């Protein structure tokens, strides 16, 4: 399967613990995005990478959240000192957009569902 | 990006056309209309997008009104597998490549296709 891969698919943790999610984008996609989706709502943008550079972070991304894409390939999203309000689906997407323009099509993974008890 | 308004839910009989409306009355001249859908427990899936002209692909057709203030996504022969949340998104696109895939999702329309 050459789609966007996310791991783990489900994570249950206790409040105060740290969690890390991994995203493997489609090969050669230089753009990678993280979104968060709570029950009954549409996905909300969190952050965006072009290659290894993190170019934008949403105000939703508090200082407990950190995302990296060290070699411009896979990315990790870490949440420190989790709170119950962090319970959500964390979606990763990638796109081949580059200097030549874009179609606006994002390829999403199936998400990592976090439950904070 | 301009805001969109969609009905909360719609029903459609299997085999019939599903017509999903979207209002985007504040759309700007450089903003495209995108449609994504999200099947339960999956990530969103791109369907189609357009600027002014009507568009068609293997999944759906997109009809944009002449004033561009509204659009309709048409699934010509809905199947049970088309049951999903459908999102209409308006987004600026910079042909110079400086824009990127930051999409603003609303709550979408829950489409239920029944036998």
XYZ file of C-alpha atoms in Angstrom:
232
model
C 0.000 0.000 0.000
C 1.488 3.339 -0.996
C -0.971 5.581 0.840
C -0.362 7.725 3.905
C 0.344 5.514 6.892
C -0.237 6.441 10.515
C 0.776 4.653 13.674
C -0.645 3.778 16.100
C -4.236 3.705 14.932
C -5.519 3.830 18.472
C -3.921 5.032 21.685
C -5.420 5.098 25.150
C -3.445 6.941 27.784
C -3.841 8.445 31.206
C -3.906 12.159 31.761
C -0.434 13.572 32.167
C 1.315 10.997 30.026
C 3.188 11.789 26.818
C 2.157 10.272 23.496
C 3.758 10.258 20.063
C 2.159 9.603 16.696
C 3.998 8.786 13.518
C 3.042 9.581 9.945
C 4.623 8.162 6.811
C 3.512 10.216 3.820
C 3.255 9.059 0.251
C 6.731 8.672 -1.127
C 8.107 11.851 -2.717
C 5.348 14.057 -1.365
C 7.222 17.046 -0.073
C 4.319 18.548 1.857
C 2.933 17.076 5.045
C 0.096 18.266 7.260
C -1.347 17.403 10.644
C -5.015 17.906 11.422
C -7.094 17.180 14.508
C -10.704 16.058 14.456
C -13.048 15.871 17.414
C -16.341 14.019 17.396
C -18.950 15.589 15.132
C -16.606 18.245 13.800
C -14.605 18.617 10.623
C -10.822 18.308 10.739
C -8.886 21.331 12.019
C -5.475 22.301 10.678
C -2.607 21.984 13.146
C 0.649 22.347 11.258
C 2.356 22.050 7.898
C 5.789 20.976 6.691
C 7.449 21.513 3.386
C 10.246 18.965 3.336
C 11.819 19.237 6.797
C 10.780 22.831 7.428
C 7.756 23.487 9.614
C 6.237 26.487 7.883
C 3.054 27.097 9.811
C 1.542 26.196 13.161
C -2.037 26.789 14.173
C -2.890 28.562 17.396
C -4.530 25.255 18.312
C -1.053 23.810 18.669
C -0.235 24.628 22.283
C 3.282 24.400 23.665
C 2.529 20.844 24.779
C 2.413 19.822 21.138
C 5.490 19.426 18.991
C 5.825 18.109 15.472
C 8.949 17.176 13.584
C 9.907 15.965 10.174
C 13.652 15.518 10.568
C 14.625 14.205 7.163
C 11.722 15.450 5.147
C 10.137 12.028 5.040
C 8.156 10.704 8.017
C 6.811 13.012 10.707
C 6.050 12.684 14.396
C 3.522 14.541 16.506
C 4.178 14.479 20.239
C 1.759 15.586 22.918
C 3.249 16.128 26.344
C 1.290 16.023 29.588
C -1.888 14.938 27.857
C -5.230 16.360 28.945
C -8.707 14.956 28.432
C -9.360 17.713 25.912
C -6.645 16.248 23.708
C -8.861 13.250 22.979
C -9.400 13.351 19.233
C -8.481 11.806 15.921
C -5.116 13.050 14.679
C -4.971 12.995 10.907
C -1.918 13.251 8.724
C -2.023 14.218 5.068
C 0.516 14.716 2.334
C 0.577 16.311 -1.066
C 2.930 16.576 -3.993
C 2.517 20.315 -4.260
C 5.603 22.226 -5.120
C 6.882 25.279 -6.856
C 4.976 24.412 -9.967
C 1.595 25.102 -8.445
C -0.948 22.848 -6.833
C -4.245 21.094 -7.274
C -5.267 21.357 -3.663
C -5.644 17.612 -3.311
C -4.491 16.254 0.006
C -4.046 12.547 0.634
C -5.112 11.682 4.155
C -4.175 8.750 6.308
C -6.740 6.887 8.385
C -5.789 8.757 11.505
C -4.607 7.991 15.014
C -7.368 8.052 17.590
C -6.289 9.283 21.016
C -8.311 8.711 24.161
C -7.096 10.410 27.318
C -8.593 8.990 30.507
C -10.753 31.642 2.949
C -14.476 32.132 2.399
C -16.966 30.401 4.642
C -19.317 27.721 3.314
C -22.798 26.675 4.390
C -24.124 23.153 3.875
C -27.216 21.297 5.044
C -26.554 19.176 8.096
C -27.894 15.979 6.572
C -29.467 14.522 3.458
C -30.912 11.198 2.388
C -30.743 9.536 -0.993
C -32.079 6.279 -2.407
C -29.550 3.859 -3.791
C -29.164 4.216 -7.540
C -30.539 7.742 -7.606
C -28.551 10.922 -8.027
C -27.405 12.660 -4.861
C -27.272 16.445 -5.160
C -25.390 18.123 -2.346
C -25.638 21.922 -2.206
C -23.128 24.391 -0.830
C -23.398 28.136 -0.382
C -20.257 30.262 -0.532
C -21.633 33.739 -1.091
C -18.430 35.502 0.013
C -16.162 33.621 -2.371
C -13.381 35.652 -3.950
C -12.283 35.588 -7.534
C -9.170 33.507 -6.864
C -10.862 30.949 -4.632
C -11.583 27.414 -5.744
C -14.392 25.173 -4.528
C -13.226 21.788 -3.243
C -15.223 18.781 -2.176
C -13.964 16.073 0.149
C -15.803 13.245 1.812
C -15.126 11.239 4.919
C -16.416 7.737 5.347
C -16.794 6.607 8.929
C -13.465 5.882 10.652
C -11.431 6.920 7.632
C -9.535 10.040 6.663
C -11.077 12.563 4.270
C -10.920 11.743 0.584
C -10.632 14.296 -2.206
C -13.517 14.226 -4.682
C -13.311 17.152 -7.063
C -12.599 20.860 -7.321
C -13.371 23.753 -9.658
C -13.054 27.487 -10.168
C -15.717 28.655 -12.606
C -16.568 25.908 -15.021
C -18.456 22.753 -14.236
C -16.200 19.799 -13.634
C -16.667 16.053 -13.908
C -14.502 13.117 -12.973
C -15.015 9.447 -12.315
C -16.455 10.116 -8.885
C -18.749 13.100 -9.290
C -19.753 16.275 -11.081
C -19.415 19.779 -9.716
C -21.826 22.467 -10.852
C -20.858 26.042 -9.958
C -23.372 28.828 -10.472
C -22.451 31.665 -12.781
C -22.063 34.117 -9.901
C -19.987 31.454 -8.061
C -21.930 31.999 -4.867
C -23.092 28.413 -4.677
C -22.297 24.991 -6.039
C -23.721 21.482 -6.158
C -21.889 18.203 -5.948
C -23.637 15.480 -7.895
C -23.120 11.773 -7.325
C -24.934 10.442 -10.391
C -25.781 6.958 -9.128
C -25.401 6.819 -5.376
C -24.461 3.531 -3.743
C -24.499 2.463 -0.112
C -20.740 3.031 -0.035
C -21.311 6.722 -0.735
C -22.739 7.159 2.759
C -20.336 9.672 4.297
C -19.843 13.235 5.480
C -19.322 15.551 2.508
C -17.313 18.719 2.992
C -17.455 21.754 0.728
C -14.341 23.913 1.124
C -13.385 27.193 -0.469
C -9.727 27.879 -0.752
C -7.487 30.336 -2.502
C -4.987 28.922 -4.910
C -1.830 30.688 -5.962
C -0.619 29.542 -9.307
C 2.861 30.610 -8.295
C 3.016 27.722 -5.870
C 3.270 29.649 -2.649
C -0.075 28.415 -1.383
C -0.406 25.026 0.208
C -2.934 22.551 1.426
C -4.329 24.258 4.471
C -8.007 23.412 4.260
C -10.719 24.840 6.479
C -13.347 22.162 7.016
C -16.836 22.975 8.243
C -19.182 20.386 9.690
C -20.202 19.094 6.280
C -23.325 17.258 5.132
C -24.038 13.767 6.379
C -25.287 11.885 3.332
C -27.110 8.658 4.022
C -27.786 6.402 1.062
C -30.492 3.875 1.807
C -31.568 0.747 -0.084
